Short mmCIF file of C-alpha atoms and ligand atoms in Angstrom, two decimals:
data_model
loop_
_atom_site.label_atom_id
_atom_site.label_comp_id
_atom_site.label_asym_id
_atom_site.label_seq_id
_atom_site.Cartn_x
_atom_site.Cartn_y
_atom_site.Cartn_z
CA MET A 1 13.44 -4.40 11.89
CA SER A 2 14.19 -5.45 15.36
CA GLU A 3 11.56 -7.21 17.44
CA LYS A 4 11.14 -4.01 19.46
CA GLN A 5 10.12 -1.99 16.37
CA LYS A 6 7.88 -4.78 15.10
CA SER A 7 5.85 -5.13 18.49
CA GLN A 8 5.12 -1.39 18.68
CA PRO A 9 1.83 -0.83 20.60
CA ILE A 10 -1.12 0.03 18.42
CA ASN A 11 -1.46 3.45 20.07
CA LYS A 12 2.16 4.37 19.18
CA GLN A 13 1.52 3.21 15.63
CA LYS A 14 -1.44 5.39 15.28
CA THR A 15 0.81 8.41 15.89
CA THR A 16 2.56 7.73 12.48
CA ILE A 17 -0.65 7.49 10.26
CA GLY A 18 -3.43 9.72 8.97
CA LYS A 19 -4.13 12.98 10.33
CA LYS A 20 -1.87 12.69 13.12
CA LEU A 21 1.47 13.31 11.08
CA HIS A 22 3.54 16.19 11.86
CA PHE A 23 4.19 18.87 9.31
CA GLU A 24 7.45 17.55 7.61
CA ALA A 25 6.06 13.97 7.30
CA SER A 26 2.87 15.10 5.73
CA GLU A 27 4.67 17.21 3.23
CA THR A 28 6.68 14.45 2.12
CA TYR A 29 3.64 12.31 1.53
CA LYS A 30 2.26 15.45 -0.61
CA ARG A 31 5.49 15.27 -2.70
CA LEU A 32 4.90 11.60 -3.22
CA ARG A 33 1.41 12.22 -4.22
CA THR A 34 2.33 14.74 -6.79
CA ASN A 35 5.19 12.51 -8.27
CA LEU A 36 2.71 9.61 -8.72
CA GLN A 37 0.51 11.82 -11.02
CA PHE A 38 3.62 12.51 -13.14
CA VAL A 39 4.83 8.79 -13.28
CA LEU A 40 1.39 7.44 -13.86
CA PRO A 41 -0.25 9.64 -16.46
CA LEU A 42 -3.91 8.96 -17.08
CA LYS A 43 -4.32 7.64 -20.66
CA ASP A 44 -7.19 6.75 -22.87
CA GLY A 45 -10.05 8.36 -20.83
CA LYS A 46 -9.10 6.36 -17.60
CA ARG A 47 -10.11 7.91 -14.47
CA CYS A 48 -8.47 5.61 -11.76
CA ARG A 49 -4.86 4.87 -10.95
CA LEU A 50 -4.27 1.55 -9.30
CA ILE A 51 -1.26 1.31 -7.02
CA GLY A 52 0.10 -1.76 -5.16
CA VAL A 53 2.45 -1.23 -2.33
CA THR A 54 4.92 -3.84 -1.32
CA SER A 55 8.50 -4.51 -0.05
CA ALA A 56 11.11 -7.19 0.09
CA LEU A 57 10.67 -8.00 3.91
CA ALA A 58 8.19 -7.88 6.46
CA GLY A 59 7.95 -4.71 8.72
CA GLU A 60 9.36 -2.22 6.41
CA GLY A 61 6.33 0.30 6.46
CA LYS A 62 4.05 -0.87 3.63
CA SER A 63 0.82 -0.45 5.59
CA THR A 64 2.09 2.86 7.15
CA THR A 65 2.96 4.12 3.63
CA SER A 66 -0.35 2.79 2.16
CA ILE A 67 -2.42 4.49 4.72
CA ASN A 68 -0.49 7.89 4.61
CA LEU A 69 -0.49 8.09 0.77
CA SER A 70 -4.14 7.23 0.80
CA TYR A 71 -4.81 10.08 3.15
CA SER A 72 -2.62 12.58 1.41
CA LEU A 73 -4.50 11.76 -1.80
CA ALA A 74 -7.92 12.09 -0.14
CA GLU A 75 -7.07 15.33 1.36
CA SER A 76 -6.37 16.72 -2.05
CA GLY A 77 -9.98 16.07 -2.95
CA LYS A 78 -9.36 12.75 -4.69
CA LYS A 79 -11.71 9.97 -4.25
CA VAL A 80 -9.59 7.05 -2.73
CA LEU A 81 -10.01 3.39 -1.93
CA LEU A 82 -7.49 1.77 0.33
CA ILE A 83 -7.67 -2.02 -0.06
CA GLU A 84 -6.22 -4.18 2.77
CA ALA A 85 -4.97 -7.08 0.51
CA ASP A 86 -2.48 -8.30 3.17
CA LEU A 87 -4.81 -11.32 3.68
CA ARG A 88 -2.29 -12.91 6.14
CA LEU A 89 -1.46 -10.13 8.55
CA PRO A 90 -4.02 -7.38 7.95
CA THR A 91 -3.32 -4.30 10.15
CA ILE A 92 -5.08 -1.41 8.46
CA SER A 93 -8.54 -1.91 9.67
CA LYS A 94 -7.19 -2.27 13.14
CA LEU A 95 -5.07 1.00 12.98
CA LEU A 96 -8.07 2.86 11.36
CA GLU A 97 -10.43 1.52 13.98
CA LEU A 98 -12.79 0.09 11.18
CA ARG A 99 -14.69 -3.06 12.03
CA SER A 100 -16.23 -5.17 9.38
CA ALA A 101 -17.56 -8.58 9.65
CA THR A 102 -16.58 -9.32 6.04
CA GLY A 103 -14.28 -8.07 3.42
CA LEU A 104 -12.06 -8.87 0.32
CA SER A 105 -11.47 -12.49 1.09
CA ASP A 106 -15.00 -13.23 1.70
CA TYR A 107 -16.07 -11.65 -1.51
CA LEU A 108 -13.42 -13.57 -3.51
CA ILE A 109 -14.70 -16.87 -2.06
CA ALA A 110 -18.44 -16.10 -2.57
CA GLY A 111 -18.55 -13.50 -5.37
CA ASP A 112 -21.30 -11.49 -3.43
CA ARG A 113 -20.54 -7.63 -3.50
CA GLU A 114 -22.55 -7.00 -0.29
CA LEU A 115 -19.62 -8.90 1.44
CA LEU A 116 -17.25 -6.23 0.55
CA CYS A 117 -18.58 -3.97 3.32
CA ILE A 118 -16.62 -0.88 2.18
CA LYS A 119 -16.20 1.80 4.94
CA THR A 120 -15.62 5.38 5.00
CA ALA A 121 -12.57 6.64 7.16
CA LYS A 122 -13.82 8.22 10.37
CA ASP A 123 -11.93 11.52 9.85
CA GLU A 124 -11.71 11.72 5.85
CA SER A 125 -14.86 11.63 3.88
CA ASN A 126 -12.75 11.04 0.60
CA LEU A 127 -11.19 7.90 1.84
CA CYS A 128 -12.96 4.52 1.72
CA ILE A 129 -11.24 1.15 3.11
CA LEU A 130 -11.93 -2.22 2.05
CA SER A 131 -11.01 -4.63 4.87
CA ALA A 132 -9.24 -7.99 4.42
CA GLY A 133 -12.14 -9.91 5.66
CA SER A 134 -11.83 -13.37 7.29
CA LEU A 135 -8.36 -14.69 7.25
CA PRO A 136 -8.34 -17.33 4.38
CA PRO A 137 -6.31 -20.50 4.24
CA ASN A 138 -5.23 -19.94 0.69
CA PRO A 139 -4.71 -16.10 0.02
CA SER A 140 -2.51 -16.53 -3.01
CA GLU A 141 -5.17 -18.68 -4.74
CA LEU A 142 -7.84 -16.24 -3.81
CA LEU A 143 -5.80 -13.25 -5.20
CA GLU A 144 -5.15 -15.03 -8.35
CA THR A 145 -8.76 -15.83 -9.26
CA PRO A 146 -10.11 -13.76 -12.12
CA ARG A 147 -12.61 -12.31 -9.76
CA MET A 148 -9.79 -10.18 -8.12
CA GLY A 149 -9.34 -8.48 -11.62
CA GLU A 150 -12.89 -8.06 -12.29
CA LEU A 151 -13.52 -6.47 -8.79
CA LEU A 152 -10.82 -4.18 -9.35
CA LYS A 153 -12.07 -3.04 -12.66
CA LEU A 154 -15.45 -2.57 -11.27
CA LEU A 155 -14.22 -0.60 -8.28
CA ALA A 156 -12.06 1.58 -10.71
CA GLU A 157 -15.28 3.23 -12.00
CA ASP A 158 -15.83 4.80 -8.67
CA TYR A 159 -12.67 6.09 -7.40
CA ASP A 160 -9.62 8.29 -8.68
CA TYR A 161 -7.07 6.28 -6.66
CA ILE A 162 -7.04 2.47 -5.53
CA ILE A 163 -4.00 1.84 -3.20
CA ILE A 164 -3.50 -1.75 -2.38
CA ASP A 165 -1.56 -2.78 0.64
CA LEU A 166 0.29 -6.19 -0.10
CA PRO A 167 2.52 -8.60 1.97
CA PRO A 168 6.24 -8.61 1.42
CA ILE A 169 7.23 -9.98 -2.01
CA ASN A 170 10.31 -12.10 -0.74
CA ILE A 171 8.04 -14.03 1.62
CA VAL A 172 4.80 -14.74 -0.38
CA ALA A 173 3.87 -14.66 -3.92
CA ASP A 174 0.60 -12.33 -3.42
CA ALA A 175 2.31 -8.99 -4.41
CA ALA A 176 3.56 -10.47 -7.57
CA ILE A 177 0.27 -11.97 -8.19
CA VAL A 178 -1.66 -8.79 -7.65
CA SER A 179 0.94 -6.75 -9.85
CA LYS A 180 -0.77 -7.79 -12.93
CA TYR A 181 -3.93 -6.12 -12.05
CA VAL A 182 -2.50 -2.65 -11.19
CA ASP A 183 -0.97 0.20 -13.04
CA GLY A 184 2.16 0.49 -10.80
CA ILE A 185 4.06 -0.97 -7.99
CA LEU A 186 5.77 0.98 -5.10
CA MET A 187 8.41 -0.61 -3.29
CA VAL A 188 9.06 0.35 0.30
CA VAL A 189 12.62 0.08 1.43
CA ARG A 190 13.45 0.69 5.22
CA GLN A 191 16.55 2.36 6.01
CA ASN A 192 19.21 0.06 7.61
CA TYR A 193 16.96 -3.01 7.33
CA ASP A 194 17.24 -4.65 3.95
CA LYS A 195 20.22 -6.16 2.44
CA CYS A 196 20.83 -5.28 -0.97
CA ARG A 197 20.41 -9.01 -1.89
CA ALA A 198 16.86 -8.90 -0.53
CA VAL A 199 15.85 -5.83 -2.57
CA ASP A 200 17.46 -7.44 -5.69
CA ALA A 201 15.48 -10.70 -5.11
CA ALA A 202 12.23 -8.65 -4.72
CA MET A 203 12.97 -6.85 -7.97
CA ARG A 204 13.62 -10.05 -9.91
CA SER A 205 10.37 -11.45 -8.66
CA LEU A 206 8.52 -8.31 -9.75
CA GLU A 207 10.27 -8.56 -13.03
CA TYR A 208 9.33 -12.04 -13.67
CA ALA A 209 5.82 -11.05 -12.89
CA ASN A 210 6.12 -8.22 -15.36
CA ALA A 211 5.49 -5.71 -12.90
CA ASN A 212 5.55 -1.96 -13.50
CA VAL A 213 7.58 -0.81 -10.56
CA VAL A 214 7.22 3.01 -10.43
CA GLY A 215 9.08 3.91 -7.48
CA PHE A 216 10.94 3.39 -4.30
CA ILE A 217 9.97 4.79 -1.03
CA PHE A 218 12.98 4.89 1.30
CA ASN A 219 11.24 4.75 4.74
CA CYS A 220 12.63 6.20 8.10
CA VAL A 221 15.47 7.77 5.99
CA GLY A 222 17.93 9.41 8.51
CA LYS A 223 15.52 9.68 11.11
CA THR A 224 14.91 7.18 14.16
CA HIS A 225 11.94 8.62 15.77
CA ARG A 226 10.20 10.72 13.26
CA LEU A 227 8.24 9.76 10.23
CA GLY A 228 10.38 10.64 7.13
CA LYS A 229 10.32 9.40 3.68
CA ARG A 230 11.85 10.04 0.49
CA TYR A 231 10.77 9.14 -2.92
CA LEU A 232 13.38 9.00 -5.74
CA GLU A 233 13.65 8.74 -9.36
CA TYR A 234 11.14 6.01 -10.28
CA GLY A 235 12.03 4.33 -13.47
CA GLU A 236 15.80 5.13 -13.41
CA TYR A 237 16.14 3.68 -9.82
CA ALA A 238 14.09 0.62 -10.67
CA LYS A 239 16.64 -0.15 -13.28
CA MET A 240 19.70 0.48 -11.03
CA VAL A 241 18.80 -2.16 -8.43
N1 LIG B 1 8.29 6.08 8.69
C1 LIG B 1 8.04 5.53 9.91
N2 LIG B 1 8.30 6.05 11.08
C2 LIG B 1 8.10 5.44 12.35
N3 LIG B 1 7.59 4.30 12.36
C3 LIG B 1 7.23 3.69 11.31
C4 LIG B 1 7.52 4.19 10.00
N4 LIG B 1 7.10 3.33 9.07
C5 LIG B 1 6.63 2.27 9.74
N5 LIG B 1 6.68 2.45 11.05
C6 LIG B 1 6.56 1.51 12.02
O1 LIG B 1 7.16 0.18 11.81
C7 LIG B 1 6.25 -0.89 12.18
C8 LIG B 1 5.91 -1.63 10.78
O2 LIG B 1 5.31 -0.85 10.03
P1 LIG B 1 4.17 -1.38 9.03
O3 LIG B 1 3.16 -2.20 9.66
O4 LIG B 1 3.63 -0.14 8.20
O5 LIG B 1 5.00 -2.26 8.13
P2 LIG B 1 4.53 -3.41 7.09
O6 LIG B 1 5.60 -3.36 6.02
O7 LIG B 1 3.20 -3.11 6.56
O8 LIG B 1 4.61 -4.78 7.90
P3 LIG B 1 4.16 -6.27 7.47
O9 LIG B 1 5.13 -6.64 6.58
O10 LIG B 1 4.13 -7.00 8.87
O11 LIG B 1 2.75 -5.95 6.91
C9 LIG B 1 4.97 -0.31 12.84
O12 LIG B 1 5.23 -0.39 14.15
C10 LIG B 1 4.96 1.07 12.20
O13 LIG B 1 4.46 1.98 13.12
MG1 LIG B 2 1.53 -4.35 6.48
#
């Protein structure tokens, strides 16, 4: 992404998330929502699907995708928790205008559930958000502690979907680390942005981590100014890359 795209003002970014989406974009997220139910069937009496969202490089649309997918699921009546697990450059709480003094990182350090401060989205009662919390010096180590896995297990009892916004996999190890706790990983690939080699390297990292890559989201496909996404054949596509 060019610097221009990266530094979009926050107000402009807000027009590409949540309830402000235009019809066509919101329909695409509905299709993504439906596809997820098929690609991640619930087994053994499980109620919750845990899904991590990452990409090869920075700025491909992971946070935008995580927010819009979460809204779409919540609007269909599912109870959704969106976790801002990018502990380096968190943007979700800012975009959704949710302030909390503490969050995920504070919980991972201290182990006190009160520090989680989970908030409900202002305009969607089925959507809850767990903020990143204070910026820690050692995000990868924090996400790797057994406390992270235990927390997700506990939270999974209260939600139908947990969507986890992660940092880019070619830059830091966090997404590969978290992949072991989730049912599936969604890879966002921005049009005219990644080189094949970058996606290839990302897939290799996920493969080494034994991650279950359930799909690719091609972001900004064929559109320069509108929010458009396509979701293509999950497993098959993962093998091709
Ligand atoms: N489909 C889209 N249509 C229009 N703008 C988009 C779309 N997806 C993302 N953007 C814009 O691109 C920029 C980067 O998006 P976003 O913050 O979601 O990426 P990211 O992958 O989470 O970035 P980072 O790696 O820094 O966390 C933002 O300005 C966002 O508004
Ligand atoms: Mg992001």
